[in-house]
């Protein structure tokens, strides 16, 4: 599943739209973010890890790496 589809699913769950998320992200990084800019970054998969950590925090989520169990 692509990052944009995963994020859209989460946005629906927390009742936040992409415009609201872009505004909140802009306030956190002190840089203007438009809905279009954020959407393009997600669609093109050019969003940074830092941006994703901030987005997760805004939405009340944590990003973490989880080691897969080895298949025998």
Coordinates of C-alpha atoms in Angstrom, one line a residue:
X1 CA 0.0 0.0 0.0
X2 CA 1.3 3.5 -0.9
X3 CA 2.0 6.1 1.8
X4 CA -0.8 8.3 0.5
X5 CA -3.4 5.6 0.8
X6 CA -2.2 4.6 4.3
X7 CA -2.3 8.3 5.4
X8 CA -5.8 8.9 3.8
X9 CA -7.1 5.9 5.8
X10 CA -5.7 7.3 9.0
X11 CA -7.0 10.8 8.2
X12 CA -10.5 9.3 7.9
X13 CA -10.1 7.5 11.2
X14 CA -9.1 10.7 13.1
X15 CA -11.5 12.9 11.1
X16 CA -8.9 15.3 9.8
X17 CA -8.6 16.4 6.1
X18 CA -5.5 17.0 4.1
X19 CA -5.9 20.8 4.3
X20 CA -6.0 20.8 8.1
X21 CA -3.0 18.4 8.2
X22 CA -1.0 20.7 5.9
X23 CA -1.8 23.7 8.0
X24 CA -0.8 21.9 11.2
X25 CA 2.4 20.7 9.6
X26 CA 3.2 24.2 8.5
X27 CA 2.8 25.5 12.0
X28 CA 5.0 22.8 13.4
X29 CA 7.9 23.4 11.0
X30 CA 7.3 27.1 10.7
X31 CA 7.1 26.8 6.9
X32 CA 4.0 27.2 4.7
X33 CA 2.5 24.0 3.5
X34 CA -0.5 23.9 1.2
X35 CA -2.8 20.9 0.7
X36 CA -1.5 20.7 -2.9
X37 CA 2.1 20.7 -1.8
X38 CA 1.6 18.0 0.8
X39 CA -0.5 15.9 -1.6
X40 CA 2.2 16.1 -4.2
X41 CA 4.9 15.0 -1.7
X42 CA 2.8 12.1 -0.7
X43 CA 1.8 11.1 -4.3
X44 CA 5.4 11.4 -5.5
X45 CA 6.8 9.7 -2.4
X46 CA 9.2 12.6 -1.7
X47 CA 8.0 13.3 1.8
X48 CA 10.8 13.2 4.3
X49 CA 11.1 11.0 7.4
X50 CA 11.1 14.1 9.6
X51 CA 7.8 15.3 8.0
X52 CA 6.3 11.9 8.5
X53 CA 7.3 11.8 12.2
X54 CA 5.6 15.2 12.6
X55 CA 2.5 14.1 10.7
X56 CA 2.3 11.0 12.9
X57 CA 2.6 13.1 16.0
X58 CA -0.1 15.6 14.8
X59 CA -2.5 12.7 14.2
X60 CA -1.7 11.0 17.5
X61 CA 0.4 8.2 16.1
X62 CA 4.0 6.9 16.5
X63 CA 6.2 5.8 13.6
X64 CA 8.6 3.0 14.4
X65 CA 10.5 0.3 12.8
X66 CA 9.4 -3.2 13.8
X67 CA 11.6 -6.1 13.1
X68 CA 9.9 -8.9 11.2
X69 CA 10.0 -12.4 12.5
X70 CA 12.1 -14.7 10.5
X71 CA 10.2 -17.3 8.5
X72 CA 11.4 -20.9 9.0

